[in-house]
C-alpha atoms as a printed R data frame, in Angstrom:
    type eleno elety resid chain resno       x       y        z
1   ATOM     1    CA   MET     A     1  75.551 139.896 -180.532
2   ATOM     2    CA   ALA     A     2  75.514 141.702 -183.877
3   ATOM     3    CA   HIS     A     3  75.182 139.679 -187.048
4   ATOM     4    CA   GLY     A     4  76.749 140.778 -190.309
5   ATOM     5    CA   ALA     A     5  75.459 140.002 -193.773
6   ATOM     6    CA   ASP     A     6  75.384 136.338 -194.741
7   ATOM     7    CA   PRO     A     7  78.732 135.771 -196.550
8   ATOM     8    CA   TYR     A     8  77.159 132.876 -198.483
9   ATOM     9    CA   ALA     A     9  74.007 134.703 -199.637
10  ATOM    10    CA   ASP     A    10  75.182 135.137 -203.241
11  ATOM    11    CA   ILE     A    11  76.302 131.534 -203.687
12  ATOM    12    CA   ASP     A    12  74.215 129.186 -205.815
13  ATOM    13    CA   PHE     A    13  75.027 126.028 -203.858
14  ATOM    14    CA   ASP     A    14  72.935 123.760 -206.103
15  ATOM    15    CA   GLU     A    15  74.713 124.912 -209.260
16  ATOM    16    CA   ILE     A    16  78.183 124.616 -207.741
17  ATOM    17    CA   THR     A    17  77.397 121.188 -206.277
18  ATOM    18    CA   GLU     A    18  76.085 120.050 -209.664
19  ATOM    19    CA   ASN     A    19  79.209 121.328 -211.445
20  ATOM    20    CA   THR     A    20  81.771 120.150 -208.896
21  ATOM    21    CA   GLY     A    21  80.353 117.366 -206.714
22  ATOM    22    CA   LEU     A    22  81.262 119.425 -203.631
23  ATOM    23    CA   ALA     A    23  79.064 119.428 -200.523
24  ATOM    24    CA   PRO     A    24  77.688 122.730 -199.169
25  ATOM    25    CA   ASP     A    25  80.141 122.680 -196.239
26  ATOM    26    CA   GLU     A    26  83.053 122.286 -198.657
27  ATOM    27    CA   ILE     A    27  81.718 125.164 -200.770
28  ATOM    28    CA   LYS     A    28  81.501 127.381 -197.676
29  ATOM    29    CA   CYS     A    29  85.081 126.500 -196.795
30  ATOM    30    CA   LEU     A    30  86.192 127.399 -200.330
31  ATOM    31    CA   LYS     A    31  84.350 130.733 -200.048
32  ATOM    32    CA   VAL     A    32  86.397 131.555 -196.959
33  ATOM    33    CA   CYS     A    33  89.585 130.685 -198.891
34  ATOM    34    CA   PHE     A    34  88.407 132.680 -201.918
35  ATOM    35    CA   ASP     A    35  87.759 135.716 -199.724
36  ATOM    36    CA   LEU     A    36  91.254 135.426 -198.253
37  ATOM    37    CA   PHE     A    37  92.771 135.620 -201.741
38  ATOM    38    CA   ASP     A    38  90.321 138.355 -202.807
39  ATOM    39    CA   THR     A    39  92.242 140.999 -200.852
40  ATOM    40    CA   LYS     A    40  90.742 143.848 -202.921
41  ATOM    41    CA   LYS     A    41  87.210 142.568 -202.188
42  ATOM    42    CA   VAL     A    42  86.215 142.724 -205.872
43  ATOM    43    CA   GLU     A    43  84.499 139.266 -205.942
44  ATOM    44    CA   PHE     A    44  87.007 137.830 -208.426
45  ATOM    45    CA   LEU     A    45  90.643 136.827 -208.511
46  ATOM    46    CA   SER     A    46  93.049 137.920 -211.204
47  ATOM    47    CA   ALA     A    47  95.070 135.616 -213.396
48  ATOM    48    CA   ASP     A    48  98.097 136.711 -211.344
49  ATOM    49    CA   ASP     A    49  96.435 135.380 -208.189
50  ATOM    50    CA   LEU     A    50  96.195 131.923 -209.761
51  ATOM    51    CA   GLY     A    51  99.909 131.179 -209.280
52  ATOM    52    CA   GLU     A    52  99.740 132.254 -205.653
53  ATOM    53    CA   ILE     A    53  96.679 130.058 -205.089
54  ATOM    54    CA   MET     A    54  98.319 127.039 -206.677
55  ATOM    55    CA   ARG     A    55 101.483 127.519 -204.603
56  ATOM    56    CA   ALA     A    56  99.366 127.858 -201.453
57  ATOM    57    CA   MET     A    57  97.807 124.484 -202.355
58  ATOM    58    CA   GLY     A    58 101.272 122.940 -202.581
59  ATOM    59    CA   PHE     A    59 101.715 122.950 -206.371
60  ATOM    60    CA   ARG     A    60 104.563 124.505 -208.341
61  ATOM    61    CA   PRO     A    61 103.097 125.269 -211.767
62  ATOM    62    CA   THR     A    62 105.138 126.792 -214.583
63  ATOM    63    CA   GLU     A    63 103.905 129.967 -216.318
64  ATOM    64    CA   GLU     A    64 102.759 127.813 -219.244
65  ATOM    65    CA   GLU     A    65 100.792 125.496 -216.926
66  ATOM    66    CA   LEU     A    66  99.177 128.539 -215.299
67  ATOM    67    CA   LYS     A    67  98.084 129.884 -218.706
68  ATOM    68    CA   GLU     A    68  96.577 126.505 -219.628
69  ATOM    69    CA   LEU     A    69  94.830 126.272 -216.264
70  ATOM    70    CA   LEU     A    70  93.374 129.761 -216.635
71  ATOM    71    CA   LEU     A    71  92.053 128.919 -220.112
72  ATOM    72    CA   GLU     A    72  90.473 125.785 -218.668
73  ATOM    73    CA   ILE     A    73  88.755 127.409 -215.671
74  ATOM    74    CA   ASP     A    74  87.970 130.904 -216.969
75  ATOM    75    CA   GLU     A    75  84.679 129.858 -218.563
76  ATOM    76    CA   ASP     A    76  83.548 133.351 -219.540
77  ATOM    77    CA   GLY     A    77  86.981 134.384 -220.880
78  ATOM    78    CA   SER     A    78  87.062 137.463 -218.647
79  ATOM    79    CA   GLY     A    79  90.601 136.848 -217.387
80  ATOM    80    CA   GLU     A    80  89.047 136.954 -213.930
81  ATOM    81    CA   ILE     A    81  88.320 133.977 -211.725
82  ATOM    82    CA   GLU     A    82  84.884 134.244 -210.138
83  ATOM    83    CA   PHE     A    83  83.903 132.125 -207.145
84  ATOM    84    CA   GLY     A    84  82.168 129.434 -209.247
85  ATOM    85    CA   GLU     A    85  85.276 129.037 -211.389
86  ATOM    86    CA   PHE     A    86  87.475 128.981 -208.278
87  ATOM    87    CA   SER     A    87  85.257 126.214 -206.852
88  ATOM    88    CA   GLN     A    88  85.662 124.161 -210.008
89  ATOM    89    CA   LEU     A    89  89.426 124.588 -209.879
90  ATOM    90    CA   CYS     A    90  89.594 123.456 -206.261
91  ATOM    91    CA   ALA     A    91  87.156 120.603 -206.839
92  ATOM    92    CA   THR     A    92  89.528 119.043 -209.366
93  ATOM    93    CA   PHE     A    93  92.003 118.630 -206.507
94  ATOM    94    CA   LEU     A    94  89.469 117.756 -203.815
95  ATOM    95    CA   VAL     A    95  87.318 115.145 -205.545
96  ATOM    96    CA   GLU     A    96  89.701 113.717 -208.119
97  ATOM    97    CA   ASP     A    97  89.408 109.932 -208.030
98  ATOM    98    CA   PRO     A    98  92.617 107.936 -207.983
99  ATOM    99    CA   ASP     A    99  93.140 105.647 -210.953
100 ATOM   100    CA   MET     A   100  92.256 101.961 -210.610
101 ATOM   101    CA   GLU     A   101  95.867 100.761 -210.411
102 ATOM   102    CA   THR     A   102  96.615 103.169 -207.554
103 ATOM   103    CA   MET     A   103  93.516 102.019 -205.694
104 ATOM   104    CA   LYS     A   104  94.427  98.343 -206.159
105 ATOM   105    CA   ARG     A   105  97.973  98.943 -204.947
106 ATOM   106    CA   GLU     A   106  96.777 100.864 -201.887
107 ATOM   107    CA   LEU     A   107  94.226  98.162 -201.035
108 ATOM   108    CA   LYS     A   108  96.870  95.431 -201.345
109 ATOM   109    CA   ASP     A   109  99.247  97.410 -199.130
110 ATOM   110    CA   ALA     A   110  96.518  97.916 -196.539
111 ATOM   111    CA   PHE     A   111  95.588  94.226 -196.711
112 ATOM   112    CA   ARG     A   112  99.204  93.162 -196.103
113 ATOM   113    CA   ILE     A   113  99.244  95.107 -192.840
114 ATOM   114    CA   TYR     A   114  96.465  92.898 -191.468
115 ATOM   115    CA   ASP     A   115  97.636  89.647 -193.097
116 ATOM   116    CA   LYS     A   116 100.422  89.366 -190.542
117 ATOM   117    CA   GLU     A   117 101.290  85.736 -191.344
118 ATOM   118    CA   GLY     A   118 101.314  86.363 -195.112
119 ATOM   119    CA   LEU     A   119  98.640  83.718 -195.726
120 ATOM   120    CA   GLY     A   120  96.793  85.696 -198.397
121 ATOM   121    CA   TYR     A   121  93.661  86.178 -196.304
122 ATOM   122    CA   ILE     A   122  92.443  87.780 -193.096
123 ATOM   123    CA   THR     A   123  90.094  86.248 -190.578
124 ATOM   124    CA   THR     A   124  86.500  87.399 -190.200
125 ATOM   125    CA   GLU     A   125  87.425  88.528 -186.682
126 ATOM   126    CA   THR     A   126  90.132  90.820 -188.116
127 ATOM   127    CA   LEU     A   127  87.691  92.130 -190.739
128 ATOM   128    CA   ARG     A   128  85.054  92.702 -188.038
129 ATOM   129    CA   GLY     A   129  87.602  94.661 -185.995
130 ATOM   130    CA   LEU     A   130  88.566  96.792 -188.999
131 ATOM   131    CA   ILE     A   131  84.976  97.626 -189.899
132 ATOM   132    CA   GLY     A   132  84.293  98.373 -186.247
133 ATOM   133    CA   GLU     A   133  87.247 100.789 -186.155
134 ATOM   134    CA   LEU     A   134  86.442 102.511 -189.424
135 ATOM   135    CA   LEU     A   135  82.654 102.585 -189.394
136 ATOM   136    CA   ALA     A   136  80.753 101.151 -186.456
137 ATOM   137    CA   PRO     A   137  80.799  97.924 -184.465
138 ATOM   138    CA   LEU     A   138  78.966  95.069 -186.181
139 ATOM   139    CA   THR     A   139  76.310  92.846 -184.686
140 ATOM   140    CA   GLU     A   140  76.763  89.063 -184.794
141 ATOM   141    CA   GLU     A   141  74.222  88.858 -187.601
142 ATOM   142    CA   GLU     A   142  76.070  91.389 -189.770
């Protein structure tokens, strides 16, 4: 089986992780996406590609929003989006934390599902079952 060159050889994973909070596996996935958009194989994306990328991610930015976004992510002012800049752009959508009110609302909604009688609490048995489903079964001591 022939092996090609390592497609991740030029990536500074530590720097990108430090700048974005992304894990190495996520960075590799973004590199695959970046390469798909980099159809000319020039190791950067043009400002024109930005709109296509955003639409592919499910967003519908206006021309003005695209200009602002480019100014924000094009750190070296080249008008070209290198892989590190692309990673930072994507990271804003991948690791963006929801605001506190949204989190509270979602937790309350989730809680209501398991508080079937509307008593304002759930039993330890229900909580044990939930943790067991989401993480791992608990011992009696835990």
